[in-house]
Coordinates of C-alpha atoms in Angstrom, one line a residue:
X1 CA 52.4 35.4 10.8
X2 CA 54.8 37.7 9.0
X3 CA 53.6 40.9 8.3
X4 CA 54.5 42.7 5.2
X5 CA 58.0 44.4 4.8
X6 CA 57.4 48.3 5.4
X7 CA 58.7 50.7 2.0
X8 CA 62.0 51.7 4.3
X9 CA 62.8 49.1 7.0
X10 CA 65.3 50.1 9.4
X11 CA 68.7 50.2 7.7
X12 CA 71.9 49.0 9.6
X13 CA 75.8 48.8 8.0
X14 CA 78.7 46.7 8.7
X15 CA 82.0 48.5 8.7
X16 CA 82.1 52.0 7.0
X17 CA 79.2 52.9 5.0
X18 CA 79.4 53.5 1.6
X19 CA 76.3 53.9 -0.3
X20 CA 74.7 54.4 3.4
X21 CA 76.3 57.1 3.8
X22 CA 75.0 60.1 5.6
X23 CA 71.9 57.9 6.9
X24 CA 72.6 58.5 10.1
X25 CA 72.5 62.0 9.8
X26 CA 68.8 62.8 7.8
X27 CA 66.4 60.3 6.6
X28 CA 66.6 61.5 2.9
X29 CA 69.7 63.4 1.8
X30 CA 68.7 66.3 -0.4
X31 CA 70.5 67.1 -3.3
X32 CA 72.9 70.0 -0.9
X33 CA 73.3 67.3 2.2
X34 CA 74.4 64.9 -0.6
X35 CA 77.1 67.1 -1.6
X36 CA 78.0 67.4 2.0
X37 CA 78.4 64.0 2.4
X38 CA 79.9 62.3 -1.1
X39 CA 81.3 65.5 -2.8
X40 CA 81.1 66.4 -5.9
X41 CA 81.6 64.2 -8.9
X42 CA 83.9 65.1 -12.0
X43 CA 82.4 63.8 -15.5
X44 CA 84.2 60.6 -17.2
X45 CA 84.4 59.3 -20.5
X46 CA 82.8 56.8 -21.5
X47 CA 85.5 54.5 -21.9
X48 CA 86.8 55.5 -18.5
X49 CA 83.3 54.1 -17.2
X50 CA 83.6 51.4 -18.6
X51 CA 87.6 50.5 -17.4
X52 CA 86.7 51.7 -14.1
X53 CA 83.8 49.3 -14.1
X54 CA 85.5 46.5 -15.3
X55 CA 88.3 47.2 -12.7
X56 CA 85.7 47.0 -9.8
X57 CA 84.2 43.6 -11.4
X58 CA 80.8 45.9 -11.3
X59 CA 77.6 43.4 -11.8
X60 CA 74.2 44.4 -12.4
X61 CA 72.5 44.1 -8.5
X62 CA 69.1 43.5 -9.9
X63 CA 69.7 39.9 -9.6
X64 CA 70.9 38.5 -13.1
X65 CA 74.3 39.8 -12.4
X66 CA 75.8 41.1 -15.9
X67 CA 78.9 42.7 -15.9
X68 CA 78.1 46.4 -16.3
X69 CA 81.0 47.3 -18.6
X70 CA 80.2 45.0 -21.0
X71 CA 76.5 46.3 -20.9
X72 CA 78.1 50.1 -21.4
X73 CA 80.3 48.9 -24.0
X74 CA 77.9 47.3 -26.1
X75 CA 75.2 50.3 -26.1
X76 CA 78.0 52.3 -27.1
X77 CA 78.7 50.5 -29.6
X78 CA 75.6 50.2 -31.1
X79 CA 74.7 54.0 -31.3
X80 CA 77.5 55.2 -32.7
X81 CA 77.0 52.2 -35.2
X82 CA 73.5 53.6 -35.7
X83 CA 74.1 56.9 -35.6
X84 CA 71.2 57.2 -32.8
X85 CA 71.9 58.7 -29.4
X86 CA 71.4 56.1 -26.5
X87 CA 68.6 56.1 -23.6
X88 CA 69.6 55.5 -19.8
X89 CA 67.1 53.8 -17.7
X90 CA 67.3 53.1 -14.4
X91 CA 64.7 49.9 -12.9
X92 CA 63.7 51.2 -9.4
X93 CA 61.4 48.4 -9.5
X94 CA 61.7 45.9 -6.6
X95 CA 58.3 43.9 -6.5
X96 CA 59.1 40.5 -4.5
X97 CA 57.7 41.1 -1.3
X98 CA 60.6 40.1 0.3
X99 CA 63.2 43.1 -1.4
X100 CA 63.8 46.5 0.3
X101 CA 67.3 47.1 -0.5
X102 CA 66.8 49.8 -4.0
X103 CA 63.8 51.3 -2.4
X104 CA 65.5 51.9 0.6
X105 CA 68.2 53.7 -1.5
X106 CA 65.6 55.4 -3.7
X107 CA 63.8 57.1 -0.7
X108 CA 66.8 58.1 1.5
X109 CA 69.8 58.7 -1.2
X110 CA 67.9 59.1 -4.5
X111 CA 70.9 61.5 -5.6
X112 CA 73.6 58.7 -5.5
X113 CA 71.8 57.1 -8.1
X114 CA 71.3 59.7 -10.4
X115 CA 75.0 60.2 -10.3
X116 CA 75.5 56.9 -11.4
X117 CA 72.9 57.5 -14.3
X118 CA 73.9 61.0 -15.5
X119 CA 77.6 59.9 -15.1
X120 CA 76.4 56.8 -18.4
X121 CA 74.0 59.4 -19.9
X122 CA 76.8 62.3 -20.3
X123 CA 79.4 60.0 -21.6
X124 CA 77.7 58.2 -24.1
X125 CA 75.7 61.7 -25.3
X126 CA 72.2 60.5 -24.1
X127 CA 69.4 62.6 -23.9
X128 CA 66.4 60.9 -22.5
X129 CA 66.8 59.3 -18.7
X130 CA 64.1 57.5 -17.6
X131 CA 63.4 56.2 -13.8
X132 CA 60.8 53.6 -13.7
X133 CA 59.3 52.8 -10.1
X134 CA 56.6 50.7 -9.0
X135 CA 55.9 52.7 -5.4
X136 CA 54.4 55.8 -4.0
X137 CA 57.0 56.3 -2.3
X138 CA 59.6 56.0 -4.5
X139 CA 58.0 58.2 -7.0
X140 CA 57.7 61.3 -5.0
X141 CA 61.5 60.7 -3.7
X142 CA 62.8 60.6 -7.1
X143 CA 60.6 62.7 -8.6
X144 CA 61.6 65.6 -5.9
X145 CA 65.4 64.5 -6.7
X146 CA 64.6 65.4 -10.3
X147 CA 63.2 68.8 -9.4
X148 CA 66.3 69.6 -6.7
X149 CA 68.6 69.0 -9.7
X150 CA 66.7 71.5 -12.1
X151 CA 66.0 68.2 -14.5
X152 CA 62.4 67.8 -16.1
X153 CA 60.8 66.4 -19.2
X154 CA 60.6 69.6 -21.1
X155 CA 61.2 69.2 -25.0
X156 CA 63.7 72.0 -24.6
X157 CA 65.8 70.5 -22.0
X158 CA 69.2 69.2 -22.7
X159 CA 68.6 65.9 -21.1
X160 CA 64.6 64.9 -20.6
X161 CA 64.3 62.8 -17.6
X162 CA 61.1 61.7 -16.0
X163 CA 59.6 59.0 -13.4
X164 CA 57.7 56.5 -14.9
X165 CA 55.3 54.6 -12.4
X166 CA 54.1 51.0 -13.4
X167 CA 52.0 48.4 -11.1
X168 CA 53.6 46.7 -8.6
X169 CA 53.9 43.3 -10.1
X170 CA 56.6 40.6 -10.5
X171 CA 56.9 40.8 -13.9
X172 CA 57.2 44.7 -14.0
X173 CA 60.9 44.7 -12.9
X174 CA 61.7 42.7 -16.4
X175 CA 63.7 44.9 -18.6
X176 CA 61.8 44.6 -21.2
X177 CA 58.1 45.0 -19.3
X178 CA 60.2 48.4 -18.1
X179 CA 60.8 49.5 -21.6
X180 CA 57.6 48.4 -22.9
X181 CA 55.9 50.6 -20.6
X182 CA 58.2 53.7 -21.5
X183 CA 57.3 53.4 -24.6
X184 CA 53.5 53.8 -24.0
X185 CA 52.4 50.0 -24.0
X186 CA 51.8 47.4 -21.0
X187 CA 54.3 47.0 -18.1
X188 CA 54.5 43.1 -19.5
X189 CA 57.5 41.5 -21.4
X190 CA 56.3 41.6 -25.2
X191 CA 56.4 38.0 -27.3
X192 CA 59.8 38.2 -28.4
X193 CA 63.3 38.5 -26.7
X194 CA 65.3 41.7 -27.8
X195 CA 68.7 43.1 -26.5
X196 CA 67.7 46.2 -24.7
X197 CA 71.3 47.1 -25.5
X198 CA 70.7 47.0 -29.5
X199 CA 67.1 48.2 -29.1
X200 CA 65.1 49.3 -26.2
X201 CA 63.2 52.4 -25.6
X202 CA 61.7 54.0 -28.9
X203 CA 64.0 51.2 -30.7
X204 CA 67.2 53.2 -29.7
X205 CA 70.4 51.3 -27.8
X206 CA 69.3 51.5 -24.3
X207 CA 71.7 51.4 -21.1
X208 CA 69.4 49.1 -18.3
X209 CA 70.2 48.6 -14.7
X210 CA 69.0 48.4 -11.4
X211 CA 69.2 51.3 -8.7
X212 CA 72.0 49.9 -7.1
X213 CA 74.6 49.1 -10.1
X214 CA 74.3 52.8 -10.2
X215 CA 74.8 53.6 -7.0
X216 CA 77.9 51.7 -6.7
X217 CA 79.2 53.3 -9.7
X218 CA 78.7 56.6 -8.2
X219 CA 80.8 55.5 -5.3
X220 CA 83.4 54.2 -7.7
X221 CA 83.6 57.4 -9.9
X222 CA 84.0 59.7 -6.6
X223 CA 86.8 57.4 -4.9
X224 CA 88.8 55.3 -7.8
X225 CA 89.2 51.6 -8.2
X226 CA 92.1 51.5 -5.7
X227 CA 89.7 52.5 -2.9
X228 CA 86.8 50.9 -4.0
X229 CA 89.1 47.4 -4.0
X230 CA 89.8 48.3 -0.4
X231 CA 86.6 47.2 0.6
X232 CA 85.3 43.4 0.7
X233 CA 86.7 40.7 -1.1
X234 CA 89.5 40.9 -4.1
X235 CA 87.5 39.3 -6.9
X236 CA 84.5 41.0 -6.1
X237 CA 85.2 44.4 -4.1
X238 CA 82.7 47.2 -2.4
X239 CA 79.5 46.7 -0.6
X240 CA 76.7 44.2 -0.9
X241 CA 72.8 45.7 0.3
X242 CA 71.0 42.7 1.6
X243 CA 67.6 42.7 2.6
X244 CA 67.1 40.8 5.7
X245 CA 63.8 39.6 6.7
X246 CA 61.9 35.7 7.4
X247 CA 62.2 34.7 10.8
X248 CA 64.1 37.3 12.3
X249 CA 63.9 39.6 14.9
X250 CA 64.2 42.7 13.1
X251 CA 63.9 42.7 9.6
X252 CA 66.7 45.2 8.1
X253 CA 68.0 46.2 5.0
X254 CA 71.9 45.9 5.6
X255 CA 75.2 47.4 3.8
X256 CA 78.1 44.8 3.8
X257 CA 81.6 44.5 2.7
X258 CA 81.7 41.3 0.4
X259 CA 83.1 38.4 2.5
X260 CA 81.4 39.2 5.3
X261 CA 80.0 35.5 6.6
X262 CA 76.6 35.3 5.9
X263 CA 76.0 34.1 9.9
X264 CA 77.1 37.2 10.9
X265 CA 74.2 38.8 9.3
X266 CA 71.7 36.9 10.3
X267 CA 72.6 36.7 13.9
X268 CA 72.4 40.8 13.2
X269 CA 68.7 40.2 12.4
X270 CA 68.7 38.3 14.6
X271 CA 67.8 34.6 12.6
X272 CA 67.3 31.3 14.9
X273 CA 70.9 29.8 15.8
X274 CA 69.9 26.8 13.8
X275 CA 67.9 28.4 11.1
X276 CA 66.3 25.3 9.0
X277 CA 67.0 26.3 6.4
X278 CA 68.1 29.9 4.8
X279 CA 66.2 31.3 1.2
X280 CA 69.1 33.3 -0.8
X281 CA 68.5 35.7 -3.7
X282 CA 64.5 35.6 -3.3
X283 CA 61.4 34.2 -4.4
X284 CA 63.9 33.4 -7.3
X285 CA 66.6 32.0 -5.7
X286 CA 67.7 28.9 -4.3
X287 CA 67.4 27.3 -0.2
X288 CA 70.7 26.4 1.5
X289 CA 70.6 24.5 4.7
X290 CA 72.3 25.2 8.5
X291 CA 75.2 23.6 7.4
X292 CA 75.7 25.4 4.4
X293 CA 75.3 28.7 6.5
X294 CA 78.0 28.5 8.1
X295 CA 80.5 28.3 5.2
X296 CA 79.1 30.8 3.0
X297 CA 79.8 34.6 3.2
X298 CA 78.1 37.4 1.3
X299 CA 79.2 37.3 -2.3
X300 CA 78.3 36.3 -5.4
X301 CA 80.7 33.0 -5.7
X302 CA 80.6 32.0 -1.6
X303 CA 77.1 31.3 -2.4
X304 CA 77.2 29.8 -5.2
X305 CA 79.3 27.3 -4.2
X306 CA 77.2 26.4 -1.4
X307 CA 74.1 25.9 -3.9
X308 CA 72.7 29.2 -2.8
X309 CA 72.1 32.6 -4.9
X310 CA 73.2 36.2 -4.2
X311 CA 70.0 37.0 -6.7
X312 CA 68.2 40.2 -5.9
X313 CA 69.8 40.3 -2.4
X314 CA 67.6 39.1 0.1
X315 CA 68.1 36.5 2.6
X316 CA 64.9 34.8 4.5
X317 CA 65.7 32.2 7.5
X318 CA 62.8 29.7 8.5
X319 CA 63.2 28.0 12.2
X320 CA 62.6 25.2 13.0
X321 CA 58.6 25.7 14.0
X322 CA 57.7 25.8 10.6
X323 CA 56.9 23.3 7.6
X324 CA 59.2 24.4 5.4
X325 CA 57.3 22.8 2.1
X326 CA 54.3 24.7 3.4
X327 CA 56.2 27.9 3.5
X328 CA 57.3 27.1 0.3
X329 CA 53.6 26.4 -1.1
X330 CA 52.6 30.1 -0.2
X331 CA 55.6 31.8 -2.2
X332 CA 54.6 29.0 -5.0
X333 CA 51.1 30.2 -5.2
X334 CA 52.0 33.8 -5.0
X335 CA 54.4 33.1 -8.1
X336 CA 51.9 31.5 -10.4
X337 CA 49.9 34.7 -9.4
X338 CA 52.3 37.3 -10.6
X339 CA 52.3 35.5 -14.4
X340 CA 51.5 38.1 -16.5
X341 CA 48.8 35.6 -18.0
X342 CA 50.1 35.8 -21.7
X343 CA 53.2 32.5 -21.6
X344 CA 51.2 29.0 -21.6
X345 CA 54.6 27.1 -19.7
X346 CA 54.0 30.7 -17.6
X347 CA 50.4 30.8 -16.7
X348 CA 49.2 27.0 -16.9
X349 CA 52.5 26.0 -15.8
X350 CA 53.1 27.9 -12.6
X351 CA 50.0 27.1 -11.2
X352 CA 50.0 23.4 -12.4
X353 CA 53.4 23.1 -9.9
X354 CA 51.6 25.0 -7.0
X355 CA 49.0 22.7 -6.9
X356 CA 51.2 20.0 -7.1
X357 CA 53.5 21.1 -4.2
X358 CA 50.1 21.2 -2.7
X359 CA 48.8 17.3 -3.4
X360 CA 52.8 16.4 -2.0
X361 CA 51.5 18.2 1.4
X362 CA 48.2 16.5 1.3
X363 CA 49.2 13.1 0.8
X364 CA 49.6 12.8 -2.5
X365 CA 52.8 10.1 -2.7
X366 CA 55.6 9.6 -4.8
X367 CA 53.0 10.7 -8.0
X368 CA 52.8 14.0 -7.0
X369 CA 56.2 14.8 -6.5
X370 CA 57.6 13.5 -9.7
X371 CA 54.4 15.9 -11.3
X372 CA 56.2 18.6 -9.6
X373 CA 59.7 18.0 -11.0
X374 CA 58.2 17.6 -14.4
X375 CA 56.3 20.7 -14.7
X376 CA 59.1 22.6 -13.3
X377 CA 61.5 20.9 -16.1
X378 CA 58.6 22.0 -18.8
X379 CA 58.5 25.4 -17.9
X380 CA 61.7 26.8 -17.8
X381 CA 63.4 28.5 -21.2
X382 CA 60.1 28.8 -22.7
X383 CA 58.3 32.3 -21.4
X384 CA 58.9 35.4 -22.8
X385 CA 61.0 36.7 -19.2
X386 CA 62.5 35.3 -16.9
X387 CA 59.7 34.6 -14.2
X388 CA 58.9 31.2 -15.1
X389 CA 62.8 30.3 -14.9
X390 CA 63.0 31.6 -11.6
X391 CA 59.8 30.0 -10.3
X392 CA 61.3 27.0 -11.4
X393 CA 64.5 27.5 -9.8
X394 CA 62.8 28.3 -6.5
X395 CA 60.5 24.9 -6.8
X396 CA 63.7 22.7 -7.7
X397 CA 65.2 24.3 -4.8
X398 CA 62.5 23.8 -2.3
X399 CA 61.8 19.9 -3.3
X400 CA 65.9 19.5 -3.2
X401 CA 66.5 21.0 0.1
X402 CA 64.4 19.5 2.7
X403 CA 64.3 16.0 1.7
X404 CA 63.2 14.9 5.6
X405 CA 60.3 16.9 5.5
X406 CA 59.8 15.3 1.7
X407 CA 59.9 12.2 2.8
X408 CA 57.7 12.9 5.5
X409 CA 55.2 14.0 3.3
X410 CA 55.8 12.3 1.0
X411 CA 56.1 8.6 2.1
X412 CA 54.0 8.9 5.6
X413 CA 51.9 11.4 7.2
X414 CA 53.9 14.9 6.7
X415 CA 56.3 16.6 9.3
X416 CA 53.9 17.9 12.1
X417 CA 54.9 20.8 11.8
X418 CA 52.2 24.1 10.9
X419 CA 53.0 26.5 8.6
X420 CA 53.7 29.8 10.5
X421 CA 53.6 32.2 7.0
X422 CA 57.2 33.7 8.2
X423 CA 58.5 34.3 4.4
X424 CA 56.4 37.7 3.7
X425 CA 53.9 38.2 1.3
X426 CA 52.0 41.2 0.9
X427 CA 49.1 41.9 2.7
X428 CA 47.0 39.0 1.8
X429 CA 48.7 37.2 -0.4
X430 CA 47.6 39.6 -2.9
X431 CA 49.4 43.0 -4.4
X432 CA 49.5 46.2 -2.4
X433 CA 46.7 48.4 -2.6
X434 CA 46.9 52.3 -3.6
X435 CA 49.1 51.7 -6.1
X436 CA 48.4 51.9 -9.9
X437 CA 47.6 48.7 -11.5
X438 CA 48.0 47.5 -8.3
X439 CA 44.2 45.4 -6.7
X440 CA 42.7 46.8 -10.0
X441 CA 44.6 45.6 -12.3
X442 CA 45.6 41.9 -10.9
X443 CA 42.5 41.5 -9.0
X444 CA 38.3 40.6 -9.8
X445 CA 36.8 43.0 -12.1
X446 CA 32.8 43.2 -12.3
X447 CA 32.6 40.6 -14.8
X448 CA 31.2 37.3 -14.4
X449 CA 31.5 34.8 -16.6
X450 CA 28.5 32.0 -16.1
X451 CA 28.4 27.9 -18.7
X452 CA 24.9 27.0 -19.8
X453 CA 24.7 23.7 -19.0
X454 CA 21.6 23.3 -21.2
X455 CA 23.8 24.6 -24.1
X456 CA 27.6 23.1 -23.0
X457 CA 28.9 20.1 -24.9
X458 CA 32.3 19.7 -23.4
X459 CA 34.2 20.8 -26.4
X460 CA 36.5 22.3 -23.9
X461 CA 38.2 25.3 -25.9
X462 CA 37.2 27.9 -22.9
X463 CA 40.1 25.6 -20.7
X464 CA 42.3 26.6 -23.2
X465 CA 41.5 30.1 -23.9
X466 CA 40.4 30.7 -20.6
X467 CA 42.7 28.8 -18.1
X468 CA 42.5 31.4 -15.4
X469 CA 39.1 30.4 -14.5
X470 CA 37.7 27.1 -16.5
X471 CA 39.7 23.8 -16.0
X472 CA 38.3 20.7 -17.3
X473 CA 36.9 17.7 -15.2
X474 CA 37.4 13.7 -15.5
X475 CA 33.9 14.0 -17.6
X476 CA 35.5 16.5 -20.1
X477 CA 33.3 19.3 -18.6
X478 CA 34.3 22.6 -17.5
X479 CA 34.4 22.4 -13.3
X480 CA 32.7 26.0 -12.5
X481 CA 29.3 26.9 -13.7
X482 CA 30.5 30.5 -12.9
X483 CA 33.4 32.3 -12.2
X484 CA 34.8 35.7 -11.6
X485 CA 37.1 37.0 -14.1
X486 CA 40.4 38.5 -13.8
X487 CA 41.4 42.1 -14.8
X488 CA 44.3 40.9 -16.8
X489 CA 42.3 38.2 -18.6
X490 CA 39.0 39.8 -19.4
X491 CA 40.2 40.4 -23.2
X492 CA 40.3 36.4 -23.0
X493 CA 37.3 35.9 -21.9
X494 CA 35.6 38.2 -24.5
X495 CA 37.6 35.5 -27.0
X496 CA 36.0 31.9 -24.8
X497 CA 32.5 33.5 -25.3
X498 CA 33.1 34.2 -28.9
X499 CA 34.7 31.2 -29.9
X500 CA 32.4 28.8 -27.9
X501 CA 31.3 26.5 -30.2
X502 CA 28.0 25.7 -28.4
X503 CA 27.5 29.1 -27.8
X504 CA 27.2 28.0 -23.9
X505 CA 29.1 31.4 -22.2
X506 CA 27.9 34.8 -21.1
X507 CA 29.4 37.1 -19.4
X508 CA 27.5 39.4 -17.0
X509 CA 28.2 42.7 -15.0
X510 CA 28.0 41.8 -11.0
X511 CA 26.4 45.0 -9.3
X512 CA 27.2 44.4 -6.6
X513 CA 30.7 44.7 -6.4
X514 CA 32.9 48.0 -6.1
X515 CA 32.7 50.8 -8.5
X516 CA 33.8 50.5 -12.0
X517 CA 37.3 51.7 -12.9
X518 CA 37.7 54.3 -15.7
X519 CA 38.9 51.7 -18.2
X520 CA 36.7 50.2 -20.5
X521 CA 34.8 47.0 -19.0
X522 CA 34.1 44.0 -20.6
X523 CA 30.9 44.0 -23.1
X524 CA 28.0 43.0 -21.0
X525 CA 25.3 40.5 -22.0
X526 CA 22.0 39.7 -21.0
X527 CA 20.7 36.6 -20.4
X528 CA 21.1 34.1 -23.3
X529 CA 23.0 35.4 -25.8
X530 CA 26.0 34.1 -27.0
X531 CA 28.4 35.0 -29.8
X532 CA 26.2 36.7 -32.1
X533 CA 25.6 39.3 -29.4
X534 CA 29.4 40.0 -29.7
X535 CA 29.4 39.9 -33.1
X536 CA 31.8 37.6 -35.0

């Protein structure tokens, strides 16, 4: 079994490091041991950033991949147009349990990446930077980078720039969960799809990327596009960080020149010779087989071509011990977990596909897999981020790249093979604890949620308010007379018991479980009351 991924795995580089730099010699480089090792760093315009990051082919590293000039260039464009001064935020946010690599560079070379930042936020006259993590760890880096530089969130300061700290969930490294959270509300995308770039935090033009992007424009600044081309491949120069982890020997977050073949790096993990099949880009990315292994290298288009996804960087082999669709199931199930619970093709969806990639496992035949395509079809373009897409990619993915272990399930008795739980999840299966938001806010709260049977009539609106807990039955009846509710969905569940027209719910404190938060808990009824008690 795979144990979680530690907040700083052991770091290795291939040829000379770049945004590595100096690891060798501390395990964090303060702000005066990162002038030691990159130098100092003269201020550009802004149209200088953005030449020099078209020149380098700069791409956003957080896994969409948008060219970074174009980003900086419409911002731009947009305050002046306004009259508004822009916002520069930077997502430290790396929640797939799999992803190490902007952690990594958060805890030991958090100054790199505010150079990158302060570099946009000078050019383009901003005066709010924002850092948004999701980690203890990352927090007190960053926020002790802050200090070291003399920057705070002071109304008087020339440039306010804070840490904000959101759950560790999926869905909290979305831009727009990011800026919703900066701007006081939930760290979930809102309804409605907005260009960060027009309008982001407090509705001003907002410059968005991931740790990284920064980083390497940092690097870029310091030692011009000529150098920077030096390194990797023509089309898309500098350094790639991967994080490395599955079944090998020593899981590793890893700087590499672009082009470097991708067998290469895992035989530095030390994968399986014949891995059976390799996970690129994530929990949403795509599989590649042995066969495609050996012609990719690390880059954007090497893996593309080979059906595989660069994505948010990481790389997970299986061997050949392991069911592969079984592997698969757990990531699936951890997916549908991390819905933010508000996106029907999102939260009925996801889990709808789980359970289907579970019946193809258990027997269920040629039915169950077409169920599987279908939902995945349904689901994607329809939520208000892009987790549902990327579920969907990853399920397409799984059921289009082991089609001998398919068909083994599938049409006969399934592959033999156990499932070994070598792709990492967090401990559990379940977000780490100590964090905020983090068991509290995903997890049980105190509230039950119990169906009269004397009262029910099979009306079934709590499955559709409520399809965390209540699913219907062949008989048109809820399945569960009782059921624990979720944090995120207790405002729902208020709603089922309101709006039951039998007036057949209640909802009940369990004293037995742990301590109440601080937050406000459900409204607690006793025994046999229904909607009135709630009031209409």
């Amino acid at each position: 079994m795979n144990e979680a991924l530690p907040d700083v795995p052991e770091v290795r580089v291939v040829g000379l490091p770049q945004l590595t730099s100096g690891f060798d010699l501390v395990e964090r480089l303060d702000l005066p041991m990162h002038l030691k090792v990159h130098g100092p760093l003269e201020p550009l315009g802004g149209e200088q950033l953005a030449q020099l990051s078209e020149r380098i082919n700069l791409r956003g590293r957080g896994g969409a991949g948008f060219p970074f000039h174009k980003k900086l260039r419409s911002v731009a464009e947009a305050a002046i147009k306004r009259g508004v001064r822009p916002v520069v935020v930077v997502n430290g946010s790396e929640d797939e349990p799999a992803c190490r690599k902007d952690t990594v560079l958060i805890n030991r070379a958090p100054h790199l990446i505010l150079d990158g930042a302060l570099l946009c936020a000078e050019a383009m006259g901003a005066r709010t930077l924002v850092i948004g993590v999701t980690r203890e760890s990352t927090q007190r880096s960053m926020e002790a980078a802050l200090a070291e530089r003399g920057l705070s969130n002071g109304r008087r300061s020339a440039l306010r720039a804070r840490v904000q700290r959101n759950p560790v969930r999926m869905v909290t490294g979305a831009a727009a969960s990011l800026i919703r959270s900066i701007d006081g509300g939930p760290a979930i995308p809102p309804g409605r799809k907005v260009s960060a770039s027009k309008s982001g935090v407090g509705g001003a033009p907002t410059l968005l990327s991931n740790a990284e992007t920064f980083a390497q424009l940092a690097i870029a600044a310091r030692i011009g596009p000529e150098r920077y081309g030096n390194t990797g491949l023509y089309d898309e120069p500098g350094t790639v960080m991967l994080t490395v982890s599955g079944a090998v020997a020593r899981p590793m977050v890893i700087e590499v020149p672009t082009g470097v073949p991708l067998r290469y790096v895992l035989q530095l993990a030390g994968a399986p010779p014949v891995p059976q099949g390799v996970l690129t880009g994530g929990y949403h990315g795509k599989w590649i087989d042995a066969a495609s292994v050996d012609e990719a290298s690390v880059s954007r288009n090497s893996l593309q071509q080979v059906g595989g996804s660069l994505g948010a960087g990481a790389i997970l082999p299986i061997g050949q011990d392991t069911c592969p669709l079984g592997e698969s199931l757990r990531v699936a199930q951890w997916l549908a977990q991390e819905s933010a619970g508000q996106c029907g093709p999102c939260y009925l969806g996801l889990p709808a596909a789980a359970r289907g990639l579970e019946d193809i496992l258990n027997g269920g035949g040629p039915a169950a897999l077409e169920a599987v395509k279908q939902v995945a079809r349904n689901v994607k373009r329809r939520g208000a981020c892009s987790h549902p897409d990327g579920s969907a990619m990853f399920l397409e993915s799984t059921v289009g790249a082991f089609t001998d272990d398919l068909a083994a399930h599938v049409l006969g008795n399934g592959c033999g093979r156990p499932v070994t739980g070598v792709l990492p999840l967090f401990e559990g299966g379940a977000t780490p604890t100590g964090v905020p938001g983090g068991d509290e806010a995903n997890g049980p709260s105190r509230q039950k949620i119990y169906v009269d049977w004397t009262l029910c009539r099979g009306h079934g609106l709590c499955a559709d308010i409520l399809p965390e807990v209540f699913q219907l039955g062949a008989d048109g009846f809820p399945t569960v007379a009782q059921a624990e509710v979720p944090r995120f969905a207790e405002a729902k569940a208020v709603r089922a018991v309101r709006r039951c027209p039998a007036l057949a719910l209640r909802i009940e404190e369990d004293l037995r479980g742990p301590a109440p938060s601080s937050r406000t808990n459900l409204p607690v009824l006793s025994q046999g009351r229904g909607r009135r008690a709630l009031g209409r």
